[in-house]
Amino acid sequence: MSENQNDQYTFENEEYRKTYWHTCSHILAQAMKRLHPEVKLAIGPAIDNGFYYDFDMPEPFSEDQLSELEAEMRKICKEKLKLERFELPREEAIRFMEEKGEPYKVELIQDLPEDEVISFYKQGEFTDLCAGPHVDSTGRIKGNAIKLTACNAAYWRGDSSRQTLQRIYGVAFPKKDELDAYLAKIEEAKRRDHRKLGKELGLFMMTEEGPGFPFFLPKGMVLKNTLLDYWRECHKRYGYVEISTPIILNQELWHRSGHWDHYKNNMYTTKIDGEDYAVKPMNCPGGMLVYKNQPHSYRDLPLRMAELGLVHRHELSGALHGLFRVRCFTQDDAHIFMTRDQMKEEIKNVVRLFDEIYSTFGLTYRIELSTMPEDHMGEEEVWHFAEDTLQAAIQEMGKDFVINAGDGAFYGPKLDFHLADSLGRTWQCGTIQLDFQMPERFDLEYVGEDGHKHRPVMIHRALLGSIERFIGVITEHFAGAFPTWLSPVQVKVLPITDRTHEYSVQVMEKLTAMGLRCELDDRSEKIGYKIREAQLEKIPYMLVLGDKEAESGQVAVRSRKTGETQVMSLEEFMEKIGEEVKTRAM
């Protein structure tokens, strides 16, 4: 438990929170056995945002049945049943679960190591195989702050060849108002779902002909290209050159880089002229070949090469999720080649670029330092030096971080940047990976000031990560109401009558000439209808043009942000929106 006694039994303490949710999963299983004794129990852990339990039952549960389960769980909480731990020898434990008719529990016991302590937790008439820990009584759980949130199919032990189970998810809090706030946040997340908004706003689509392969529609391409224009502008200022490497390269390259041993199950392969090739799952080896294309001197370093590379990775169909998990995406990579003396300053330079771009979108972040995994290349001494360099660089910048032990890339340690959106959800997008191994594998060199050949050090760096995923993130972050500079359509011109059509066209021409993205809605519809449609399309500005505006050369500007209408000269509006776009104001 937490060292701070004040938060020992609060959700601020992660250990207590997980213990609380784990107990809820047992209460769920007990409620299920009371209402449906024929159901077989599988597993029921606490997870990052609640708990679940897997059950073997004939049919999926309905909303009404979930409500019945919730009601029974509340009864169990009121009964204040004591949770009692006990242990049994292996054979006795197996016999105990066989007598209860729980085959999944029997299998779990049989798969435990011979010397494993086999423990159970009993609450009232219900007993479950479990290592714990749990709270001491079901009365500790606030019954009216429990909510069962979903029921989905799940394979036993994640194996698609095994039994299909029903997984019931839930969440619980110590106070009812905390549950209400959480559920309100979930509803807001549904409203912001990028899959829903992507369809409504005409940004992208998915098809049965290509699961996991997104299609960008015209407005989505405007959004994507505007984002990439900004990306290129920033990278130019920070001293990067841009390259492009092929999507398909021969398989030997991936063996040389080490990716084949670690990624082959996620790679697409093909044959060309009888030779084995692979579709690239990442851009790194191509970047190595570009560096090797010509000799380098210490005067060339640091060399910062950026790439918007299209990569393909095989993902299981059940894992696909809108733009968040796809099989084809654009990775905004960069590979920075440098001397050892330049490492720390280059890491700082990358972080400064991250700060500039993330702040433009109003995104904050936390940093994780991921250290050497078990499955790694290279000497431990080199790894520790690389880890110390990453840590020193961000500490000197006054950045906080946490250690994520053993989660580094196979070729080097990394800093992962977890972005927080407007709902407080986090997304891992940026990464800085320090690599001594790949320059070695590709025999990369530069001629030093001493006239001798030396091995460069390399940074692998992604900023937005997957461009497609980042578009999904900011779509939800802004709820589809993108800042004016990023909006696919920035201004909608709305003539009230046919009499103002000519003036509306003149306004459109002037706005378009200054580089704004405009649309003219000259349909014979009532102005209120046109305004409502433009609001649904989340257009930043609507210009309502009637006879008065046409005569005076003014525009009635309706702002998406305030919902208010303000009359001004066209020149005033052009100056206002021009400044907003130029500064990329939020």
Coordinates of C-alpha atoms in Angstrom, one line a residue:
M1 CA 0.0 0.0 0.0
S2 CA 1.0 3.7 -0.3
E3 CA 3.5 5.1 2.2
N4 CA 1.2 8.0 2.7
Q5 CA -1.4 6.8 5.3
N6 CA -3.8 9.6 4.2
D7 CA -4.3 8.1 0.8
Q8 CA -3.8 4.4 1.7
Y9 CA -7.5 3.5 1.2
T10 CA -8.4 6.0 -1.5
F11 CA -8.3 5.7 -5.3
E12 CA -5.3 7.9 -5.4
N13 CA -3.4 4.8 -4.3
E14 CA -3.3 2.5 -7.4
E15 CA -2.7 -0.6 -5.3
Y16 CA -5.9 0.0 -3.3
R17 CA -7.9 0.9 -6.5
K18 CA -6.9 -2.4 -8.1
T19 CA -7.7 -4.3 -4.9
Y20 CA -11.1 -2.6 -4.8
W21 CA -11.9 -3.4 -8.4
H22 CA -10.6 -7.0 -8.0
T23 CA -13.1 -7.5 -5.2
C24 CA -15.9 -6.1 -7.4
S25 CA -15.1 -8.8 -10.0
H26 CA -15.7 -11.5 -7.3
I27 CA -18.9 -9.8 -6.3
L28 CA -19.9 -9.9 -10.0
A29 CA -19.1 -13.6 -10.2
Q30 CA -21.1 -14.3 -7.0
A31 CA -24.1 -12.4 -8.3
M32 CA -23.9 -14.4 -11.6
K33 CA -23.8 -17.8 -9.8
R34 CA -26.8 -16.7 -7.6
L35 CA -28.9 -15.8 -10.6
H36 CA -27.5 -18.3 -13.1
P37 CA -25.9 -21.2 -11.3
E38 CA -25.4 -23.1 -14.6
V39 CA -22.8 -20.5 -15.8
K40 CA -19.1 -21.6 -15.6
L41 CA -16.5 -19.2 -14.2
A42 CA -13.3 -18.3 -16.1
I43 CA -11.2 -15.4 -14.8
G44 CA -12.0 -12.0 -13.4
P45 CA -9.1 -9.5 -12.9
A46 CA -9.0 -5.7 -12.2
I47 CA -7.9 -3.8 -15.3
D48 CA -6.7 -0.2 -15.9
N49 CA -10.3 1.3 -15.9
G50 CA -12.3 -1.1 -13.9
F51 CA -12.7 -4.9 -13.9
Y52 CA -14.2 -7.8 -15.9
Y53 CA -15.2 -11.4 -15.5
D54 CA -15.3 -14.1 -18.2
F55 CA -18.2 -16.5 -18.1
D56 CA -19.1 -19.6 -20.1
M57 CA -22.8 -19.0 -20.9
P58 CA -25.0 -20.0 -23.8
E59 CA -26.1 -16.5 -24.9
P60 CA -24.8 -12.9 -24.6
F61 CA -26.3 -10.9 -21.8
S62 CA -28.9 -8.3 -22.5
E63 CA -29.1 -4.8 -21.0
D64 CA -31.9 -6.0 -18.7
Q65 CA -29.9 -8.9 -17.5
L66 CA -26.9 -6.7 -16.7
S67 CA -29.3 -4.5 -14.6
E68 CA -30.4 -7.6 -12.7
L69 CA -26.7 -8.5 -12.1
E70 CA -26.0 -5.0 -10.8
A71 CA -29.0 -5.2 -8.4
E72 CA -27.7 -8.5 -7.0
M73 CA -24.2 -7.0 -6.6
R74 CA -25.7 -4.2 -4.6
K75 CA -27.4 -6.8 -2.3
I76 CA -24.1 -8.6 -1.8
C77 CA -22.4 -5.3 -0.8
K78 CA -25.2 -4.7 1.8
E79 CA -24.7 -8.2 3.2
K80 CA -21.2 -7.2 4.3
L81 CA -19.8 -10.6 3.6
K82 CA -16.3 -11.2 5.0
L83 CA -13.6 -12.2 2.5
E84 CA -11.6 -15.1 3.9
R85 CA -8.4 -16.5 2.3
F86 CA -7.5 -20.2 2.6
E87 CA -5.0 -22.5 0.9
L88 CA -5.4 -26.1 -0.4
P89 CA -2.8 -28.7 -1.6
R90 CA -2.9 -29.1 -5.4
E91 CA -4.9 -32.4 -5.6
E92 CA -7.4 -31.2 -3.0
A93 CA -7.8 -27.9 -4.8
I94 CA -8.4 -29.6 -8.2
R95 CA -11.0 -31.9 -6.5
F96 CA -12.6 -28.9 -4.8
M97 CA -13.2 -27.2 -8.1
E98 CA -14.2 -30.4 -9.9
E99 CA -16.9 -30.9 -7.3
K100 CA -18.1 -27.3 -8.0
G101 CA -18.3 -28.1 -11.7
E102 CA -15.8 -25.4 -12.7
P103 CA -13.6 -26.8 -15.5
Y104 CA -11.8 -23.6 -16.2
K105 CA -10.6 -23.2 -12.6
V106 CA -9.4 -26.9 -12.7
E107 CA -7.4 -26.1 -15.9
L108 CA -5.9 -23.0 -14.2
I109 CA -4.8 -25.0 -11.2
Q110 CA -3.3 -27.8 -13.3
D111 CA -1.2 -25.2 -15.2
L112 CA 0.3 -23.7 -12.0
P113 CA 3.9 -24.5 -11.2
E114 CA 4.3 -27.5 -8.8
D115 CA 5.6 -25.3 -5.9
E116 CA 2.8 -22.6 -6.4
V117 CA 0.7 -21.8 -3.3
I118 CA -2.9 -22.4 -4.3
S119 CA -5.2 -20.0 -2.6
F120 CA -8.9 -19.3 -2.5
Y121 CA -11.2 -16.5 -1.3
K122 CA -14.5 -17.2 0.3
Q123 CA -17.4 -14.7 0.7
G124 CA -20.6 -16.1 2.0
E125 CA -21.6 -19.1 -0.1
F126 CA -19.2 -18.2 -2.9
T127 CA -15.6 -19.3 -3.2
D128 CA -13.2 -18.5 -6.0
L129 CA -9.6 -19.5 -6.9
C130 CA -7.6 -16.3 -6.5
A131 CA -4.2 -15.1 -5.4
G132 CA -5.7 -11.8 -4.1
P133 CA -5.5 -9.3 -2.6
H134 CA -9.0 -8.2 -1.7
V135 CA -10.7 -5.8 0.7
D136 CA -11.8 -7.5 3.9
S137 CA -15.6 -7.2 3.4
T138 CA -18.1 -6.8 0.5
G139 CA -19.5 -4.0 2.7
R140 CA -16.4 -1.9 1.8
I141 CA -17.7 -1.6 -1.8
K142 CA -20.2 1.1 -2.4
G143 CA -23.1 -0.7 -4.0
N144 CA -24.8 2.3 -5.7
A145 CA -21.5 3.3 -7.3
I146 CA -21.1 0.0 -9.3
K147 CA -21.9 0.0 -13.0
L148 CA -21.7 -2.9 -15.5
T149 CA -20.7 -1.2 -18.7
A150 CA -20.5 -3.9 -21.5
C151 CA -20.7 -7.5 -22.5
N152 CA -18.4 -8.8 -25.3
A153 CA -17.1 -12.1 -26.6
A154 CA -13.7 -13.2 -25.5
Y155 CA -11.6 -16.4 -26.2
W156 CA -10.6 -18.5 -23.3
R157 CA -6.9 -17.6 -22.6
G158 CA -6.9 -15.4 -25.7
D159 CA -6.8 -18.5 -28.0
S160 CA -9.2 -18.2 -31.0
S161 CA -9.3 -22.1 -31.2
R162 CA -10.6 -22.3 -27.6
Q163 CA -14.1 -21.7 -26.1
T164 CA -15.8 -18.4 -26.8
L165 CA -16.7 -16.8 -23.5
Q166 CA -18.8 -13.7 -22.5
R167 CA -16.8 -11.0 -20.9
I168 CA -18.7 -8.6 -18.7
Y169 CA -17.0 -5.3 -17.9
G170 CA -17.7 -3.1 -15.0
V171 CA -16.4 -0.1 -13.0
A172 CA -16.9 1.1 -9.4
F173 CA -16.0 4.0 -7.2
P174 CA -16.1 4.7 -3.5
K175 CA -18.7 7.5 -4.1
K176 CA -21.8 7.7 -6.3
D177 CA -20.9 11.2 -7.6
E178 CA -17.5 9.8 -8.8
L179 CA -19.3 7.1 -10.8
D180 CA -21.7 9.7 -12.2
A181 CA -18.7 11.9 -13.3
Y182 CA -17.0 8.9 -14.9
L183 CA -20.2 7.8 -16.8
A184 CA -20.7 11.4 -18.0
K185 CA -17.1 11.3 -19.3
I186 CA -17.8 8.0 -21.1
E187 CA -20.9 9.6 -22.7
E188 CA -18.9 12.6 -23.8
A189 CA -16.3 10.2 -25.2
K190 CA -19.0 8.5 -27.3
R191 CA -20.1 11.9 -28.6
R192 CA -16.5 12.6 -29.6
D193 CA -15.9 9.1 -31.1
H194 CA -13.7 9.8 -34.2
R195 CA -15.4 7.0 -36.1
K196 CA -18.8 8.7 -35.7
L197 CA -17.4 12.2 -36.4
G198 CA -15.3 11.0 -39.3
K199 CA -18.4 9.8 -41.0
E200 CA -20.5 12.8 -40.1
L201 CA -17.8 15.3 -41.2
G202 CA -16.8 13.4 -44.3
L203 CA -13.2 12.8 -43.2
F204 CA -12.5 9.1 -43.8
M205 CA -14.2 5.8 -44.4
M206 CA -13.5 2.1 -43.9
T207 CA -14.7 -0.7 -46.3
E208 CA -15.2 -4.4 -46.2
E209 CA -12.8 -4.6 -49.2
G210 CA -10.0 -3.4 -47.0
P211 CA -10.4 -4.0 -43.2
G212 CA -7.9 -1.8 -41.4
F213 CA -7.0 0.2 -44.5
P214 CA -8.5 3.7 -44.1
F215 CA -9.7 5.8 -47.1
F216 CA -9.4 9.5 -46.7
L217 CA -12.2 11.6 -48.3
P218 CA -11.7 15.1 -49.8
K219 CA -12.3 17.0 -46.5
G220 CA -10.1 14.4 -44.6
M221 CA -7.3 15.0 -47.1
V222 CA -7.5 18.8 -46.6
L223 CA -7.2 18.1 -42.8
K224 CA -4.3 15.7 -43.3
N225 CA -2.4 17.9 -45.8
T226 CA -2.8 21.0 -43.6
L227 CA -1.4 19.0 -40.7
L228 CA 1.5 17.8 -42.8
D229 CA 2.2 21.3 -44.1
Y230 CA 2.6 22.4 -40.5
W231 CA 4.8 19.4 -39.8
R232 CA 7.1 20.2 -42.7
E233 CA 7.3 23.9 -41.7
C234 CA 8.4 23.0 -38.2
H235 CA 10.9 20.4 -39.4
K236 CA 12.5 22.8 -41.8
R237 CA 13.0 25.3 -39.0
Y238 CA 14.6 22.7 -36.8
G239 CA 17.1 21.7 -39.4
Y240 CA 15.6 18.5 -40.9
V241 CA 15.9 17.3 -44.5
E242 CA 13.0 15.1 -45.8
I243 CA 13.5 11.8 -47.5
S244 CA 11.2 9.0 -48.9
T245 CA 12.1 5.3 -48.9
P246 CA 10.4 2.4 -50.7
I247 CA 7.4 0.5 -49.3
I248 CA 8.8 -2.9 -50.3
L249 CA 12.4 -4.0 -49.8
N250 CA 14.0 -7.4 -49.9
Q251 CA 13.8 -9.7 -46.9
E252 CA 17.5 -9.8 -46.3
L253 CA 17.4 -6.2 -45.2
W254 CA 15.0 -7.0 -42.4
H255 CA 17.2 -9.8 -41.2
R256 CA 20.2 -7.4 -41.2
S257 CA 18.3 -4.8 -39.2
G258 CA 17.0 -7.3 -36.7
H259 CA 13.4 -6.5 -37.4
W260 CA 12.6 -9.9 -38.9
D261 CA 13.3 -11.7 -35.6
H262 CA 11.0 -9.4 -33.7
Y263 CA 8.3 -8.4 -36.2
K264 CA 8.0 -11.1 -38.8
N265 CA 4.5 -12.1 -37.5
N266 CA 3.3 -8.6 -38.2
M267 CA 4.9 -8.2 -41.6
Y268 CA 3.4 -8.7 -45.1
T269 CA 5.7 -10.6 -47.5
T270 CA 5.8 -11.1 -51.3
K271 CA 8.0 -12.6 -54.0
I272 CA 9.6 -10.5 -56.8
D273 CA 11.6 -12.3 -59.5
G274 CA 11.7 -15.4 -57.2
E275 CA 13.3 -13.4 -54.3
D276 CA 11.7 -12.9 -50.9
Y277 CA 10.6 -9.3 -50.1
A278 CA 8.7 -7.7 -47.3
V279 CA 6.4 -4.7 -47.0
K280 CA 8.0 -2.3 -44.5
P281 CA 6.4 -2.2 -41.0
M282 CA 8.7 0.7 -40.2
N283 CA 11.1 3.2 -41.9
C284 CA 14.4 2.6 -40.1
P285 CA 16.3 0.3 -42.5
G286 CA 15.5 2.5 -45.4
G287 CA 17.0 5.4 -43.5
M288 CA 20.2 3.4 -42.9
L289 CA 20.5 2.8 -46.6
V290 CA 20.1 6.6 -47.3
Y291 CA 22.9 7.4 -44.9
K292 CA 25.2 4.8 -46.4
N293 CA 24.6 6.2 -49.9
Q294 CA 27.5 8.6 -49.5
P295 CA 30.5 9.1 -47.2
H296 CA 30.1 11.5 -44.3
S297 CA 32.3 13.7 -42.2
Y298 CA 31.9 14.9 -38.7
R299 CA 31.0 18.3 -40.3
D300 CA 27.8 16.7 -41.7
L301 CA 26.6 15.7 -38.2
P302 CA 24.1 15.9 -36.7
L303 CA 22.2 14.8 -39.8
R304 CA 18.5 15.0 -39.2
M305 CA 16.5 13.0 -41.8
A306 CA 12.7 13.0 -41.6
E307 CA 10.3 10.8 -43.4
L308 CA 6.5 10.5 -43.7
G309 CA 6.7 6.9 -44.5
L310 CA 3.7 4.6 -45.4
V311 CA 4.1 1.4 -43.3
H312 CA 2.0 -1.8 -43.1
R313 CA 1.6 -4.0 -40.1
H314 CA -0.7 -7.1 -39.8
E315 CA -3.1 -6.6 -36.9
L316 CA -5.7 -9.1 -35.9
S317 CA -9.2 -8.2 -37.2
G318 CA -10.5 -8.0 -33.6
A319 CA -8.0 -5.4 -32.7
L320 CA -8.8 -3.0 -35.5
H321 CA -10.4 0.3 -34.3
G322 CA -11.1 3.2 -36.6
L323 CA -8.0 5.2 -37.1
F324 CA -6.5 4.2 -33.8
R325 CA -5.6 0.7 -34.8
V326 CA -5.1 0.1 -38.5
R327 CA -3.0 -2.1 -40.8
C328 CA -1.7 0.8 -43.0
F329 CA -0.5 4.2 -41.7
T330 CA 1.9 7.0 -42.2
Q331 CA 4.6 7.2 -39.6
D332 CA 6.3 10.6 -39.1
D333 CA 9.7 9.2 -38.5
A334 CA 13.0 10.9 -38.3
H335 CA 16.5 9.4 -38.0
I336 CA 19.2 11.6 -36.5
F337 CA 22.8 10.6 -37.0
M338 CA 25.3 12.2 -34.6
T339 CA 28.5 11.9 -32.6
R340 CA 28.5 10.8 -29.0
D341 CA 29.2 14.4 -27.9
Q342 CA 26.1 15.6 -29.7
M343 CA 23.7 13.1 -28.1
K344 CA 22.4 15.1 -25.2
E345 CA 21.8 18.3 -27.2
E346 CA 20.1 16.5 -30.0
I347 CA 17.7 14.8 -27.5
K348 CA 16.9 18.3 -26.1
N349 CA 16.4 19.6 -29.6
V350 CA 13.8 16.9 -30.3
V351 CA 12.0 17.6 -27.0
R352 CA 11.8 21.4 -27.9
L353 CA 10.2 20.4 -31.2
F354 CA 7.7 18.2 -29.4
D355 CA 6.9 21.1 -27.0
E356 CA 6.2 23.5 -29.9
I357 CA 3.9 21.1 -31.9
Y358 CA 2.0 19.6 -29.0
S359 CA 1.3 23.0 -27.5
T360 CA -0.2 24.1 -30.8
F361 CA -2.9 21.5 -30.3
G362 CA -3.3 22.2 -26.6
L363 CA -1.9 18.8 -25.7
T364 CA 0.1 18.2 -22.5
Y365 CA 2.2 15.1 -21.9
R366 CA 4.0 13.0 -19.4
I367 CA 7.3 11.2 -20.2
E368 CA 8.2 7.5 -19.6
L369 CA 11.8 6.3 -19.8
S370 CA 11.7 2.7 -21.1
T371 CA 14.7 0.7 -20.2
M372 CA 16.5 -2.4 -21.5
P373 CA 14.1 -5.4 -22.3
E374 CA 15.1 -9.0 -21.8
D375 CA 15.0 -9.5 -25.6
H376 CA 17.6 -6.9 -26.6
M377 CA 20.6 -6.5 -28.9
G378 CA 24.0 -5.2 -27.7
E379 CA 26.0 -4.9 -24.5
E380 CA 24.4 -4.0 -21.2
E381 CA 27.1 -1.3 -20.6
V382 CA 26.1 0.5 -23.8
W383 CA 22.5 0.3 -22.8
H384 CA 23.1 1.8 -19.4
F385 CA 25.1 4.6 -21.0
A386 CA 22.2 5.3 -23.4
E387 CA 19.6 5.3 -20.6
D388 CA 21.7 7.7 -18.5
T389 CA 22.1 10.1 -21.4
L390 CA 18.3 10.1 -22.1
Q391 CA 17.6 10.7 -18.4
A392 CA 20.2 13.5 -18.0
A393 CA 18.9 15.3 -21.1
I394 CA 15.3 15.6 -19.9
Q395 CA 16.4 16.3 -16.3
E396 CA 18.5 19.2 -17.5
M397 CA 15.4 20.6 -19.2
G398 CA 13.5 20.4 -16.0
K399 CA 11.2 17.6 -17.2
D400 CA 9.6 15.0 -14.9
F401 CA 9.5 11.4 -16.0
V402 CA 8.7 7.9 -14.7
I403 CA 10.7 4.7 -15.3
N404 CA 9.0 2.0 -17.4
A405 CA 11.4 -0.9 -16.7
G406 CA 12.1 -3.4 -19.4
D407 CA 9.9 -1.8 -22.1
G408 CA 12.6 -0.3 -24.4
A409 CA 12.9 -1.2 -28.1
F410 CA 15.0 -4.2 -28.8
Y411 CA 17.8 -1.9 -30.1
G412 CA 17.8 0.8 -27.5
P413 CA 16.1 2.6 -24.6
K414 CA 13.5 5.3 -25.3
L415 CA 11.5 8.2 -24.0
D416 CA 7.8 7.8 -24.7
F417 CA 5.5 10.9 -24.7
H418 CA 2.0 10.2 -23.5
L419 CA -0.4 13.0 -24.6
A420 CA -3.4 14.0 -22.5
D421 CA -6.5 15.1 -24.4
S422 CA -9.4 17.4 -23.4
L423 CA -11.0 14.4 -21.6
G424 CA -7.8 13.6 -19.7
R425 CA -7.3 10.4 -21.7
T426 CA -3.7 9.6 -22.6
W427 CA -2.3 8.6 -26.0
Q428 CA 1.3 7.5 -26.6
C429 CA 2.4 9.3 -29.7
G430 CA 5.9 10.7 -29.5
T431 CA 9.0 8.6 -28.9
I432 CA 12.7 9.2 -28.8
Q433 CA 14.8 6.1 -29.1
L434 CA 18.6 6.0 -28.7
D435 CA 20.3 3.4 -30.8
F436 CA 23.9 2.2 -30.8
Q437 CA 23.0 -1.2 -32.4
M438 CA 21.7 -0.4 -35.9
P439 CA 24.6 1.8 -37.0
E440 CA 26.7 -1.2 -36.0
R441 CA 24.6 -3.7 -38.0
F442 CA 24.7 -1.5 -41.1
D443 CA 28.3 -0.6 -40.7
L444 CA 27.6 3.2 -40.7
E445 CA 30.6 5.5 -40.5
Y446 CA 31.8 9.1 -40.5
V447 CA 35.3 10.5 -40.7
G448 CA 36.1 12.3 -37.5
E449 CA 38.1 15.4 -36.9
D450 CA 41.1 13.1 -36.3
G451 CA 40.8 11.8 -39.9
H452 CA 39.8 8.3 -38.7
K453 CA 36.5 6.5 -39.2
H454 CA 34.0 6.4 -36.4
R455 CA 30.6 4.9 -35.8
P456 CA 27.7 7.4 -35.5
V457 CA 25.0 7.1 -32.8
M458 CA 21.4 7.3 -34.0
I459 CA 18.1 8.6 -32.7
H460 CA 14.8 7.1 -34.0
R461 CA 12.1 9.7 -33.4
A462 CA 8.4 9.8 -34.1
L463 CA 6.5 13.0 -33.1
L464 CA 2.9 12.5 -34.1
G465 CA 3.5 8.7 -34.4
S466 CA 0.9 7.5 -36.8
I467 CA -0.6 10.4 -38.7
E468 CA -3.9 8.6 -39.1
R469 CA -4.0 7.8 -35.3
F470 CA -3.1 11.4 -34.5
I471 CA -5.9 12.6 -36.7
G472 CA -8.2 10.3 -34.7
V473 CA -6.9 11.7 -31.4
I474 CA -7.3 15.4 -32.3
T475 CA -10.8 14.7 -33.8
E476 CA -11.8 13.5 -30.4
H477 CA -9.8 16.1 -28.6
F478 CA -11.6 18.9 -30.5
A479 CA -14.9 17.0 -30.8
G480 CA -14.6 17.6 -34.5
A481 CA -14.6 21.4 -34.0
F482 CA -11.0 21.9 -35.3
P483 CA -9.2 25.2 -34.9
T484 CA -9.8 27.5 -37.8
W485 CA -6.3 27.0 -39.3
L486 CA -6.9 23.2 -39.4
S487 CA -10.6 23.1 -40.4
P488 CA -11.3 21.5 -43.8
V489 CA -13.9 24.3 -44.4
Q490 CA -13.1 27.6 -42.6
V491 CA -15.9 29.8 -43.8
K492 CA -19.5 29.0 -45.0
V493 CA -21.1 31.8 -47.0
L494 CA -24.9 31.8 -46.5
P495 CA -26.9 34.2 -48.8
I496 CA -30.4 34.8 -47.3
T497 CA -32.1 35.3 -50.7
D498 CA -31.3 35.0 -54.4
R499 CA -30.9 38.8 -54.5
T500 CA -27.6 38.5 -52.5
H501 CA -26.2 35.7 -54.6
E502 CA -23.9 38.0 -56.6
Y503 CA -22.5 39.7 -53.5
S504 CA -22.0 36.2 -51.9
V505 CA -19.9 35.2 -54.9
Q506 CA -17.8 38.3 -54.6
V507 CA -17.2 37.6 -50.9
M508 CA -16.3 34.0 -51.7
E509 CA -13.8 35.2 -54.4
K510 CA -12.0 37.6 -52.0
L511 CA -11.8 35.0 -49.2
T512 CA -10.5 32.3 -51.5
A513 CA -7.9 34.7 -53.0
M514 CA -6.4 35.1 -49.5
G515 CA -6.1 31.4 -49.2
L516 CA -9.1 30.6 -47.1
R517 CA -11.1 27.4 -47.5
C518 CA -14.7 28.5 -48.2
E519 CA -18.0 27.0 -49.3
L520 CA -21.1 28.8 -50.7
D521 CA -24.5 27.4 -49.7
D522 CA -26.8 29.0 -52.3
R523 CA -29.6 26.4 -52.0
S524 CA -33.1 27.7 -51.9
E525 CA -33.5 26.8 -48.2
K526 CA -34.4 28.9 -45.2
I527 CA -31.5 30.6 -43.6
G528 CA -32.2 28.9 -40.3
Y529 CA -31.8 25.5 -41.9
K530 CA -28.5 26.5 -43.6
I531 CA -27.1 27.7 -40.3
R532 CA -28.1 24.5 -38.5
E533 CA -26.4 22.4 -41.2
A534 CA -23.2 24.5 -41.0
Q535 CA -23.2 24.1 -37.2
L536 CA -23.5 20.3 -37.6
E537 CA -20.5 20.5 -40.0
K538 CA -18.7 22.4 -37.2
I539 CA -17.7 25.3 -39.6
P540 CA -15.7 27.9 -37.6
Y541 CA -17.4 30.9 -39.3
M542 CA -20.7 31.5 -41.1
L543 CA -21.2 34.7 -43.1
V544 CA -24.9 35.4 -43.3
L545 CA -25.5 37.8 -46.2
G546 CA -28.8 39.7 -46.6
D547 CA -29.8 42.8 -48.5
K548 CA -28.4 45.1 -45.8
E549 CA -25.0 43.5 -45.9
A550 CA -24.9 43.5 -49.7
E551 CA -25.7 47.2 -49.8
S552 CA -23.2 48.2 -47.1
G553 CA -20.4 45.8 -48.1
Q554 CA -20.5 44.2 -44.7
V555 CA -20.9 40.6 -43.4
A556 CA -22.9 39.2 -40.5
V557 CA -20.3 36.9 -38.9
R558 CA -21.7 34.0 -36.9
S559 CA -19.0 32.3 -34.8
R560 CA -19.0 28.6 -34.0
K561 CA -17.2 29.3 -30.7
T562 CA -19.7 31.8 -29.2
G563 CA -22.8 31.2 -31.3
E564 CA -23.2 35.0 -31.5
T565 CA -23.5 37.1 -34.7
Q566 CA -21.5 40.3 -35.2
V567 CA -21.8 42.7 -38.2
M568 CA -18.5 44.0 -39.5
S569 CA -16.9 45.1 -42.8
L570 CA -15.6 42.3 -45.0
E571 CA -12.1 43.8 -44.6
E572 CA -12.4 43.6 -40.8
F573 CA -13.4 39.9 -41.0
M574 CA -10.6 39.1 -43.4
E575 CA -8.1 40.7 -41.0
K576 CA -9.5 38.8 -38.0
I577 CA -9.6 35.4 -39.6
G578 CA -6.3 35.9 -41.3
E579 CA -4.5 36.6 -38.0
E580 CA -6.3 33.5 -36.5
V581 CA -5.0 31.3 -39.2
K582 CA -1.5 32.8 -39.3
T583 CA -1.0 32.3 -35.5
R584 CA -2.8 28.9 -35.5
A585 CA -4.9 30.2 -32.6
M586 CA -6.9 27.7 -30.6

